[in-house]
Coordinates of C-alpha atoms in Angstrom, one line a residue:
Chain A
M49 CA -29.5 -68.0 68.8
V50 CA -27.1 -69.2 66.1
I51 CA -23.3 -68.8 66.0
F52 CA -21.3 -70.3 63.1
K53 CA -17.4 -70.0 64.4
N54 CA -14.7 -70.9 61.6
V55 CA -17.0 -73.4 59.6
T56 CA -16.0 -74.5 56.6
K57 CA -17.5 -77.0 54.2
T58 CA -16.2 -79.1 51.7
F59 CA -17.4 -81.7 49.0
G60 CA -14.2 -83.2 47.8
R61 CA -12.2 -80.9 47.5
H62 CA -14.1 -77.8 46.6
A63 CA -15.0 -75.7 49.6
V64 CA -18.5 -74.9 49.9
I65 CA -18.4 -72.5 52.7
S66 CA -15.2 -71.0 54.0
D67 CA -14.0 -70.4 57.2
M68 CA -17.5 -68.7 57.8
N69 CA -18.3 -66.5 61.4
L70 CA -21.8 -64.9 61.8
E71 CA -24.2 -64.8 64.8
I72 CA -28.0 -64.3 64.5
S73 CA -29.4 -63.0 67.2
R74 CA -33.0 -64.3 69.2
G75 CA -36.0 -63.2 67.3
Q76 CA -34.5 -62.1 64.3
L77 CA -36.0 -62.6 60.6
A78 CA -32.3 -63.3 59.1
V79 CA -32.5 -63.8 55.2
L80 CA -29.8 -65.6 53.4
I81 CA -29.3 -64.2 49.9
G82 CA -27.0 -64.4 47.2
P83 CA -26.5 -66.0 43.4
S84 CA -26.8 -69.7 42.7
G85 CA -24.1 -72.2 44.0
C86 CA -23.2 -69.4 46.9
G87 CA -23.8 -71.9 49.2
K88 CA -27.1 -70.4 51.5
T89 CA -28.8 -73.4 51.3
T90 CA -25.5 -75.5 52.3
T91 CA -25.4 -73.0 55.0
L92 CA -29.2 -73.3 56.1
K93 CA -28.8 -77.2 56.0
L94 CA -25.9 -77.0 58.0
I95 CA -27.7 -75.9 60.6
N96 CA -30.3 -78.5 61.2
R97 CA -27.3 -81.5 60.5
L98 CA -28.8 -82.2 57.2
Q99 CA -25.2 -81.8 56.1
D100 CA -22.2 -81.7 58.3
L101 CA -20.0 -79.4 58.7
T102 CA -16.1 -80.1 57.9
S103 CA -14.4 -78.0 60.2
G104 CA -15.7 -75.0 63.1
N105 CA -18.3 -75.2 65.1
I106 CA -22.3 -74.3 64.9
F107 CA -24.1 -73.0 68.1
V108 CA -27.5 -73.2 68.2
D109 CA -29.1 -71.9 71.6
G110 CA -26.0 -71.8 73.0
K111 CA -25.2 -75.7 72.2
D112 CA -22.5 -77.0 70.0
I113 CA -24.9 -79.2 67.7
S114 CA -22.0 -81.6 66.6
E115 CA -22.2 -82.7 69.9
T116 CA -26.3 -83.2 69.9
N117 CA -28.0 -86.1 68.3
P118 CA -28.7 -84.9 64.8
V119 CA -32.7 -86.3 65.0
E120 CA -33.6 -85.0 68.1
L121 CA -31.8 -81.5 67.0
R122 CA -33.9 -81.5 63.9
R123 CA -37.1 -81.9 66.0
S124 CA -36.1 -79.1 67.8
I125 CA -35.7 -76.7 65.1
G126 CA -38.9 -75.8 62.3
Y127 CA -38.2 -77.0 59.0
V128 CA -39.5 -76.0 55.4
I129 CA -38.5 -76.4 52.3
Q130 CA -39.6 -75.0 48.8
Q131 CA -41.4 -78.0 47.5
I132 CA -43.2 -77.8 50.8
G133 CA -42.9 -81.4 51.1
L134 CA -46.6 -82.2 52.6
F135 CA -46.7 -85.7 52.8
P136 CA -49.6 -87.1 50.2
N137 CA -50.2 -89.9 52.2
M138 CA -51.3 -87.9 55.2
T139 CA -54.4 -85.6 55.7
I140 CA -53.4 -82.0 56.6
E141 CA -54.6 -82.6 60.4
Q142 CA -51.7 -85.6 60.5
N143 CA -48.9 -83.7 58.3
I144 CA -49.3 -80.9 61.2
E145 CA -48.7 -83.2 63.8
V146 CA -45.7 -85.3 62.6
V147 CA -43.2 -83.9 64.9
P148 CA -45.6 -83.2 67.7
R149 CA -46.0 -87.2 67.3
L150 CA -42.2 -88.2 66.6
L151 CA -41.8 -86.2 70.0
K152 CA -44.6 -88.3 71.7
Y153 CA -46.9 -85.4 72.8
P154 CA -50.7 -86.9 73.7
K155 CA -53.0 -87.2 71.3
E156 CA -55.3 -84.2 72.6
K157 CA -52.9 -81.7 73.1
C158 CA -51.7 -82.2 69.1
H159 CA -55.3 -81.7 67.9
E160 CA -55.7 -78.8 70.4
R161 CA -52.1 -77.3 68.9
T162 CA -53.1 -78.3 65.3
R163 CA -56.9 -76.0 65.6
E164 CA -54.9 -73.2 67.1
L165 CA -52.8 -73.0 64.4
L166 CA -55.0 -73.5 61.6
D167 CA -56.9 -70.5 63.3
M168 CA -54.0 -68.4 63.2
V169 CA -53.8 -68.3 59.6
G170 CA -57.5 -68.1 59.4
M171 CA -58.5 -71.5 57.7
E172 CA -61.4 -73.1 59.1
P173 CA -60.2 -76.4 60.9
S174 CA -63.1 -78.6 60.7
K175 CA -63.0 -77.5 56.6
Y176 CA -59.0 -78.5 56.2
L177 CA -58.4 -81.2 59.0
G178 CA -59.4 -83.9 57.5
R179 CA -58.3 -83.0 53.7
Y180 CA -55.4 -83.9 51.6
P181 CA -52.5 -82.0 50.4
F182 CA -53.7 -82.4 46.9
E183 CA -57.3 -80.9 47.6
L184 CA -55.3 -77.8 48.3
S185 CA -53.8 -74.7 46.6
G186 CA -50.6 -74.0 46.3
G187 CA -50.5 -70.9 48.9
Q188 CA -52.7 -73.0 51.2
Q189 CA -50.1 -76.3 51.1
Q190 CA -47.3 -73.8 52.0
R191 CA -49.3 -72.5 54.9
I192 CA -49.5 -76.0 56.4
G193 CA -45.7 -76.1 55.4
V194 CA -45.2 -73.1 57.9
L195 CA -47.5 -74.4 60.2
R196 CA -46.3 -78.1 60.3
A197 CA -42.9 -76.9 61.1
L198 CA -44.5 -74.1 63.9
A199 CA -46.3 -77.1 65.9
T200 CA -43.8 -77.9 68.5
S201 CA -43.4 -73.5 68.9
P202 CA -39.7 -74.1 68.3
P203 CA -37.3 -70.7 68.9
L204 CA -35.8 -71.4 65.5
M205 CA -37.5 -71.7 62.2
L206 CA -35.5 -72.7 59.1
M207 CA -37.0 -71.9 56.0
D208 CA -35.2 -72.6 52.3
E209 CA -36.9 -70.8 49.6
P210 CA -40.5 -71.6 50.8
F211 CA -42.3 -69.1 48.6
G212 CA -40.0 -69.3 45.4
A213 CA -42.7 -71.8 43.6
L214 CA -45.9 -70.0 44.4
D215 CA -47.4 -66.9 42.4
P216 CA -46.5 -63.4 43.1
I217 CA -49.6 -62.9 44.8
T218 CA -50.1 -65.4 46.6
R219 CA -46.3 -65.4 47.9
D220 CA -47.1 -62.0 48.9
S221 CA -49.7 -62.7 51.5
L222 CA -47.3 -65.6 52.7
Q223 CA -44.6 -63.4 53.0
D224 CA -47.0 -60.5 55.5
E225 CA -48.1 -63.5 57.2
I226 CA -44.5 -65.0 57.8
K227 CA -43.7 -61.9 59.1
K228 CA -46.7 -61.2 61.7
L229 CA -46.2 -64.5 62.8
Q230 CA -42.4 -64.3 63.5
K231 CA -42.8 -61.0 65.0
S232 CA -46.1 -62.0 67.3
L233 CA -44.3 -65.6 68.3
G234 CA -40.6 -63.6 69.0
I235 CA -39.4 -66.7 67.2
T236 CA -35.9 -66.7 64.8
I237 CA -36.0 -67.3 61.7
V238 CA -33.0 -68.4 58.8
F239 CA -35.0 -67.6 55.7
V240 CA -33.1 -68.2 52.0
T241 CA -34.0 -66.6 49.5
H242 CA -32.7 -65.3 45.6
D243 CA -35.1 -62.6 45.5
M244 CA -33.9 -59.2 46.4
D245 CA -37.6 -58.4 46.8
E246 CA -38.2 -61.3 49.4
A247 CA -35.4 -60.0 51.7
I248 CA -36.1 -56.3 52.0
K249 CA -39.5 -56.9 52.6
L250 CA -38.9 -60.0 55.2
A251 CA -35.6 -59.6 56.9
D252 CA -34.3 -57.7 60.1
V253 CA -30.7 -58.4 58.8
I254 CA -29.3 -59.4 55.2
I255 CA -26.4 -61.6 55.2
L256 CA -25.5 -61.9 51.3
M257 CA -23.1 -64.3 50.1
K258 CA -20.7 -65.2 47.7
D259 CA -18.9 -68.0 47.1
G260 CA -19.3 -69.8 50.7
K261 CA -18.6 -66.4 52.2
I262 CA -20.2 -63.5 53.6
V263 CA -19.8 -60.7 51.5
Q264 CA -22.0 -57.8 53.7
K265 CA -24.3 -58.2 56.4
A266 CA -26.9 -55.6 57.6
P267 CA -30.3 -54.6 57.6
P268 CA -32.3 -54.0 54.5
E269 CA -31.6 -50.6 54.8
E270 CA -28.4 -50.5 55.2
L271 CA -27.3 -52.8 52.9
L272 CA -29.3 -50.7 50.4
A273 CA -27.5 -47.1 51.6
N274 CA -24.4 -48.4 52.1
P275 CA -23.4 -51.6 50.3
A276 CA -20.0 -53.0 51.1
N277 CA -18.8 -53.0 47.1
G278 CA -19.8 -53.4 43.9
F279 CA -21.2 -56.6 44.4
V280 CA -23.3 -56.1 46.6
R281 CA -24.3 -52.9 44.4
E282 CA -25.0 -55.0 41.7
F283 CA -26.8 -57.4 43.4
T284 CA -29.2 -55.3 45.1
G285 CA -29.8 -53.4 42.0
K286 CA -32.5 -51.0 41.4
K287 CA -33.9 -51.6 45.0
R288 CA -31.6 -49.0 45.7
I289 CA -33.3 -46.2 44.2
K290 CA -36.8 -48.0 45.6
A291 CA -35.8 -47.9 49.5
N292 CA -35.7 -44.3 49.0
Y293 CA -38.9 -43.9 48.1
D294 CA -40.2 -44.9 51.6
L295 CA -43.0 -45.8 51.1
D296 CA -42.9 -49.7 51.4
L297 CA -45.6 -50.1 54.0
V298 CA -48.8 -49.0 55.1
H299 CA -47.6 -47.3 58.4
E300 CA -45.0 -45.5 56.8
I301 CA -47.9 -43.1 54.5
M302 CA -50.8 -43.6 56.5
N303 CA -52.2 -40.9 58.7
P304 CA -52.1 -42.0 62.4
S305 CA -54.1 -38.9 64.1
V306 CA -57.7 -40.2 63.7
V307 CA -60.5 -38.5 65.0
V308 CA -61.8 -41.3 67.0
V309 CA -64.5 -41.7 70.2
T310 CA -65.5 -44.3 72.7
K311 CA -68.4 -45.9 72.8
E312 CA -69.4 -43.4 76.2
K313 CA -68.9 -40.7 74.0
G314 CA -72.4 -38.6 74.2
F315 CA -74.5 -38.3 71.3
A316 CA -74.2 -33.8 71.1
G317 CA -70.3 -34.1 71.8
S318 CA -70.2 -36.7 68.6
L319 CA -71.5 -34.1 66.7
D320 CA -70.2 -31.8 67.8
L321 CA -66.6 -33.1 67.6
M322 CA -67.5 -33.6 63.7
R323 CA -68.4 -30.6 63.5
K324 CA -64.8 -29.1 64.9
R325 CA -62.7 -31.4 63.1
N326 CA -64.1 -31.4 59.9
V327 CA -65.3 -35.2 59.4
D328 CA -68.5 -36.9 58.3
S329 CA -67.7 -40.0 60.1
L330 CA -65.8 -40.8 63.7
V331 CA -64.2 -43.9 64.5
V332 CA -65.0 -45.6 67.5
I333 CA -62.1 -47.8 69.9
D334 CA -62.5 -49.3 73.3
D335 CA -60.2 -48.1 76.3
A336 CA -57.2 -50.6 75.1
G337 CA -57.4 -48.9 71.9
H338 CA -59.0 -52.2 69.6
L339 CA -61.0 -50.8 66.6
E340 CA -65.4 -51.2 67.4
G341 CA -66.3 -49.4 64.0
V342 CA -67.0 -46.1 62.7
I343 CA -69.8 -44.0 63.0
T344 CA -71.1 -41.8 60.3
V345 CA -72.7 -38.5 60.5
E346 CA -75.6 -39.9 58.7
A347 CA -76.3 -42.9 60.9
L348 CA -75.7 -40.9 64.2
L349 CA -78.6 -38.2 62.9
G350 CA -80.8 -41.5 61.3
A351 CA -81.1 -43.1 65.0
A352 CA -81.5 -39.6 66.4
K353 CA -84.9 -39.5 64.6
R354 CA -85.9 -42.8 65.8
K355 CA -84.7 -42.7 69.3
R356 CA -83.4 -40.7 71.5
I357 CA -79.4 -41.4 71.9
G358 CA -77.9 -41.1 75.2
T359 CA -74.2 -42.3 74.0
I360 CA -73.2 -44.0 70.9
G361 CA -72.7 -46.9 71.8
E362 CA -76.5 -47.2 71.3
V363 CA -75.9 -46.8 67.6
E364 CA -75.0 -49.9 65.3
L365 CA -71.8 -49.3 64.4
L366 CA -70.5 -49.4 60.8
K367 CA -67.7 -52.1 60.0
V368 CA -65.6 -51.4 57.8
P369 CA -62.1 -52.9 55.9
T370 CA -58.9 -52.5 57.6
I371 CA -55.4 -53.3 56.7
D372 CA -52.4 -54.4 58.4
Q373 CA -49.8 -51.6 59.7
Y374 CA -47.0 -53.8 58.2
A375 CA -48.8 -54.7 54.7
Q376 CA -47.6 -53.3 51.2
A377 CA -48.4 -49.7 50.7
R378 CA -49.7 -50.2 47.4
D379 CA -52.4 -52.6 48.4
A380 CA -53.7 -50.3 50.4
F381 CA -53.9 -48.0 47.2
S382 CA -55.5 -50.5 45.4
I383 CA -57.5 -51.6 48.1
I384 CA -59.2 -48.0 48.0
I385 CA -59.3 -47.6 44.3
E386 CA -61.1 -50.7 43.5
K387 CA -64.0 -50.5 46.5
K388 CA -64.2 -46.8 45.8
L389 CA -63.6 -46.3 49.7
P390 CA -63.1 -42.7 50.9
F391 CA -60.8 -43.8 53.4
L392 CA -59.1 -47.1 55.0
L393 CA -58.1 -47.8 58.9
V394 CA -54.7 -49.4 59.7
V395 CA -55.0 -51.6 62.5
D396 CA -52.0 -53.5 64.4
N397 CA -52.4 -57.9 64.5
N398 CA -54.6 -56.9 67.9
N399 CA -57.0 -55.3 65.7
R400 CA -55.8 -52.1 67.5
L401 CA -56.1 -48.6 65.5
K402 CA -52.9 -47.2 64.4
G403 CA -54.0 -44.7 61.5
I404 CA -55.9 -44.2 58.7
V405 CA -55.1 -44.2 54.7
T406 CA -57.1 -41.6 52.3
K407 CA -57.2 -40.4 49.1
T408 CA -55.0 -38.2 50.0
S409 CA -52.0 -40.1 51.3
V410 CA -52.1 -41.8 48.3
V411 CA -51.9 -38.5 46.4
K412 CA -49.2 -37.2 48.9
A413 CA -47.1 -40.7 48.7
L414 CA -47.4 -40.3 44.7
A415 CA -46.2 -37.3 44.6
S416 CA -42.9 -38.1 47.0
I417 CA -42.1 -40.5 44.6
V418 CA -42.2 -38.3 41.3
W419 CA -40.5 -35.8 43.5
K420 CA -37.7 -37.8 44.9
D421 CA -37.5 -39.5 41.6
E422 CA -36.4 -36.7 39.6
N423 CA -33.6 -35.8 42.8
N424 CA -32.2 -39.3 42.2
E425 CA -31.6 -39.0 38.3
Chain B
M257 CA -73.7 -124.7 39.8
A258 CA -72.6 -125.2 43.4
E259 CA -69.7 -126.6 41.7
L260 CA -68.9 -123.8 39.7
V261 CA -68.9 -121.2 43.0
H262 CA -66.9 -123.5 44.8
R263 CA -64.3 -123.6 42.0
I264 CA -64.2 -119.8 41.3
T265 CA -63.5 -119.6 45.0
A266 CA -60.5 -122.5 45.0
H267 CA -59.4 -120.5 42.1
L268 CA -59.2 -117.4 43.1
L269 CA -58.2 -118.5 46.7
I270 CA -55.3 -120.5 45.2
S271 CA -53.7 -117.5 43.2
V272 CA -54.7 -115.0 46.2
T273 CA -52.7 -117.3 48.5
G274 CA -49.4 -117.8 46.4
V275 CA -49.6 -114.2 45.3
A276 CA -49.9 -113.0 49.1
F277 CA -46.7 -115.1 49.9
A278 CA -44.8 -113.4 47.2
A279 CA -45.7 -110.0 48.4
A280 CA -44.9 -110.9 52.0
V281 CA -41.4 -112.1 50.8
G282 CA -41.2 -109.6 47.6
I283 CA -42.3 -106.4 49.4
I284 CA -39.3 -106.9 51.8
I285 CA -36.5 -107.8 49.4
G286 CA -38.0 -104.7 47.5
I287 CA -37.2 -102.7 50.6
L288 CA -33.7 -104.1 51.4
L289 CA -32.3 -103.7 48.1
T290 CA -33.5 -100.2 47.9
Y291 CA -30.5 -99.9 50.5
A292 CA -28.1 -102.1 48.6
E293 CA -28.3 -100.2 44.6
K294 CA -25.7 -102.5 43.7
L295 CA -27.1 -105.8 44.9
A296 CA -30.4 -104.5 43.2
S297 CA -29.6 -105.5 39.5
L298 CA -28.2 -108.8 40.3
V299 CA -30.9 -109.9 42.5
M300 CA -33.4 -108.3 39.7
G301 CA -31.8 -110.5 37.2
A302 CA -32.0 -113.7 38.9
I303 CA -35.6 -113.4 39.8
E304 CA -36.1 -112.3 36.1
V305 CA -34.6 -116.2 34.9
L306 CA -37.5 -117.3 37.2
Q307 CA -40.1 -115.1 35.0
T308 CA -38.4 -117.1 31.8
I309 CA -39.2 -120.7 32.5
P310 CA -42.5 -121.7 31.0
S311 CA -45.2 -122.4 33.2
L312 CA -45.3 -125.9 32.2
A313 CA -41.8 -126.4 33.3
M314 CA -41.8 -124.6 36.4
L315 CA -44.8 -126.8 37.5
S316 CA -43.5 -129.8 36.3
I317 CA -40.3 -128.9 38.7
L318 CA -42.2 -128.4 41.3
L319 CA -44.4 -131.2 41.1
I320 CA -41.1 -132.8 42.2
F321 CA -40.7 -131.0 45.5
F322 CA -44.1 -130.5 46.7
G323 CA -46.3 -133.8 44.8
L324 CA -49.1 -133.3 43.3
G325 CA -52.0 -130.7 44.5
N326 CA -52.4 -127.0 45.2
T327 CA -49.1 -126.3 46.7
T328 CA -47.3 -126.7 43.5
A329 CA -49.7 -124.1 42.1
I330 CA -49.2 -121.9 45.2
M331 CA -45.7 -122.3 44.4
A332 CA -45.9 -121.7 40.8
I333 CA -47.7 -118.5 41.5
F334 CA -45.2 -117.5 44.1
F335 CA -42.0 -117.9 42.1
Y336 CA -44.0 -115.9 39.1
S337 CA -45.1 -113.2 41.5
L338 CA -41.7 -112.3 42.7
L339 CA -40.4 -110.4 40.3
P340 CA -43.3 -107.7 39.7
I341 CA -43.2 -107.9 42.9
V342 CA -40.1 -107.1 43.9
R343 CA -39.0 -104.6 41.1
N344 CA -42.3 -102.6 41.7
T345 CA -41.6 -101.7 45.1
Y346 CA -38.0 -101.3 43.9
T347 CA -39.4 -98.6 41.8
G348 CA -42.0 -97.3 43.4
I349 CA -39.3 -96.9 46.6
Q350 CA -36.6 -95.3 44.6
S351 CA -39.1 -92.6 42.5
V352 CA -40.4 -91.2 45.9
E353 CA -39.7 -87.2 45.9
P354 CA -36.6 -86.6 46.9
F355 CA -38.0 -83.7 48.9
L356 CA -40.1 -85.6 51.0
I357 CA -37.6 -87.3 51.7
E358 CA -35.5 -84.7 52.7
A359 CA -38.9 -83.0 54.5
G360 CA -38.9 -86.4 56.8
R361 CA -35.3 -85.9 57.8
G362 CA -35.2 -82.5 58.2
M363 CA -38.5 -82.8 60.8
G364 CA -36.7 -85.4 62.5
M365 CA -37.2 -88.4 61.3
N366 CA -34.8 -91.1 61.5
T367 CA -34.6 -94.1 58.8
L368 CA -36.8 -96.4 59.8
Q369 CA -39.7 -93.6 60.2
V370 CA -38.7 -91.9 56.9
L371 CA -39.4 -95.5 55.1
L372 CA -42.1 -96.3 57.4
K373 CA -44.0 -92.9 57.1
V374 CA -43.0 -91.3 53.9
Q375 CA -41.6 -93.8 51.6
I376 CA -43.7 -97.0 52.0
P377 CA -47.0 -95.1 51.6
N378 CA -46.0 -92.9 49.0
A379 CA -44.4 -96.3 47.2
V380 CA -48.0 -98.0 47.3
P381 CA -49.7 -97.3 44.0
V382 CA -46.7 -98.5 42.5
I383 CA -46.8 -101.6 44.4
V384 CA -50.6 -102.1 43.9
S385 CA -49.5 -102.1 40.4
G386 CA -47.4 -105.0 41.1
L387 CA -50.0 -106.9 42.6
R388 CA -52.3 -106.1 40.1
I389 CA -50.1 -107.7 37.3
S390 CA -48.9 -110.8 39.9
L391 CA -53.2 -112.1 40.3
I392 CA -53.7 -111.4 36.3
T393 CA -50.9 -114.1 36.0
A394 CA -51.7 -115.9 38.7
Y395 CA -55.8 -116.6 37.3
G396 CA -53.6 -118.3 33.8
I397 CA -51.1 -120.6 36.5
V398 CA -54.0 -122.0 38.4
T399 CA -55.8 -122.5 35.2
I400 CA -52.5 -124.8 33.9
A401 CA -51.8 -125.8 37.6
V402 CA -54.6 -128.6 36.8
L403 CA -52.3 -130.9 35.3
V404 CA -50.5 -131.4 39.0
G405 CA -53.7 -131.6 40.4
G406 CA -54.6 -128.5 41.5
G407 CA -58.2 -127.1 41.8
G408 CA -59.7 -124.1 40.0
L409 CA -61.6 -123.5 37.2
G410 CA -59.1 -125.5 35.2
R411 CA -60.5 -128.9 35.9
Y412 CA -63.7 -126.8 33.2
V413 CA -61.0 -125.9 30.8
Y414 CA -59.1 -129.2 31.5
R415 CA -62.0 -131.8 31.1
G416 CA -63.8 -129.4 27.9
T417 CA -60.6 -130.1 26.1
Q418 CA -60.5 -134.0 26.6
T419 CA -64.3 -134.2 25.8
Q420 CA -64.2 -131.5 23.1
D421 CA -66.8 -130.1 24.9
M422 CA -67.2 -126.4 24.2
G423 CA -70.0 -125.7 27.0
M424 CA -67.8 -127.8 29.7
L425 CA -65.0 -125.2 28.2
L426 CA -66.7 -122.1 28.2
T427 CA -68.1 -123.0 31.9
G428 CA -64.3 -122.8 32.8
A429 CA -62.8 -119.9 30.4
I430 CA -65.7 -117.1 31.0
P431 CA -65.2 -116.8 34.6
I432 CA -61.3 -116.9 34.4
S433 CA -61.6 -114.1 32.2
L434 CA -64.1 -112.1 33.9
M435 CA -62.2 -112.7 37.1
A436 CA -59.1 -111.2 35.3
F437 CA -60.9 -108.1 33.8
L438 CA -62.3 -107.6 37.2
T439 CA -59.3 -107.8 39.4
D440 CA -57.6 -105.4 36.3
L441 CA -60.3 -102.8 36.5
L442 CA -60.9 -103.1 40.5
L443 CA -57.0 -102.6 41.1
N444 CA -56.8 -100.0 38.5
K445 CA -58.9 -98.1 40.1
L446 CA -57.4 -97.9 43.2
E447 CA -54.0 -97.6 42.0
G448 CA -55.4 -94.4 40.3
L449 CA -57.0 -93.1 43.1
L450 CA -54.1 -93.1 45.1
N451 CA -51.9 -92.0 43.0
R452 CA -54.1 -89.3 42.0
R453 CA -53.2 -88.0 45.9
V454 CA -49.8 -89.0 45.3
R455 CA -49.4 -87.0 42.1
T456 CA -51.1 -84.1 42.8
A457 CA -49.5 -83.5 46.0
N458 CA -46.0 -83.3 44.5
T459 CA -47.4 -80.8 41.6
P460 CA -48.9 -77.6 43.4
E461 CA -50.1 -75.4 40.8
N462 CA -51.6 -72.9 43.1

């Protein structure tokens, strides 16, 4: 998707990027990271020609960008900056529609797309379309900043420390969202950060830079497991140990075998299943594996007292909290503990059931940390 | 009473015409100067000289070219308004956050689009502030312009001082002060409104 060939960029006599070769494949989230002044932001800006290179070639989608019109090139690439840069004089709708309108897309199409985008991040369109940026929180503003970059569904998006100015909780949820969006839309993202946690969480591949050169390019696990040299080891720091815990994400600690039934399951059969598997509730899914709800033994028996029950589809199902499979494991734990839940169901972004996190999972995961910790030290 | 209303309207009309004229020229000069920063201080220095000419002197000089009547008053207002308008347009555009400009460029706006969609709209509060100063100054100039045959409330003030008629003098002076006060209040409010939007959006506080 993005290829750098012997790229050099100098400011005056000072080389900011020297002889860089880099290839970022389609559909990847590549994170550029390094100490300040390492040239990561310059590298990013070379891609949409906000900076022009001194020598070498950059190819985006197979085309040499030096042969493209910079204005047209930028319209075809999503761009998100740290300061968000929503235009204060425009409403949320107008902000999201900046690039579509520059490209002269028909109005109705723009409006439709804007509503779709807001729905995608769970922001009620009717509530937000007419607002101005100052009426939104920082987190909401950056959500809009991301949507604005996605408005024309560009295959490539550049993000320059997009979450750097946000508080940790907002940052965390936006990181989850961007990862989800990237996977579901299949877009390529080049992401600049100086935060190793963020890089490890988001990256398919991390490109660690120093003094205008790439020190190591590798998937996060490999970077942590096999640092190329002392600099990489020092930069990744304590994260190296943390990675060994292997419990960063929910899907890594959940129990994938859940006792499930479909709505067609009979009354007696369900009770029988509960008894056999020694559980007091069943998770109901449809044929495609989408989560429908939960039915407890009390609800089942209670309903049976009132009327004859053929299949469990006739009983009202309980809605329960769920968590995304790529969410942080510690978030799952805190939900279970704070809301005093017996369990938390894990789903993918299509609400398909993936597994279950119980208090036992919490204990097991914590035990593995303690146990591994001793091994490491 | 009808005469008073007529004079108030005339006073306002002459002031607004002069300021509007200055705005049309001044905003364009201000914008152009942001592309020629070396020229900016020179041009603004020249305009500043105009500002230092006492209003009576300015009116007499203009009288030579434009004769007796409102045209001379309008021209005087034009020259006095030029500085606040040019300066505020220039600084307004200069002070638009660089990251907004970068966001615009990064999304594929060309230079003209960045100017029209980002820089000018976000400089509006500062430009409005320049118009406010100009307009209030203009009320004072129109008052004196009665000496060069201008209309407006200046007639009452002039007649009042000539005949030592305090009532007559106040008939002119009070509406002028009220107009200045209201203009200041309204435009300040407008500025605040526009500013709130611009400023808060630039500093997300989560």
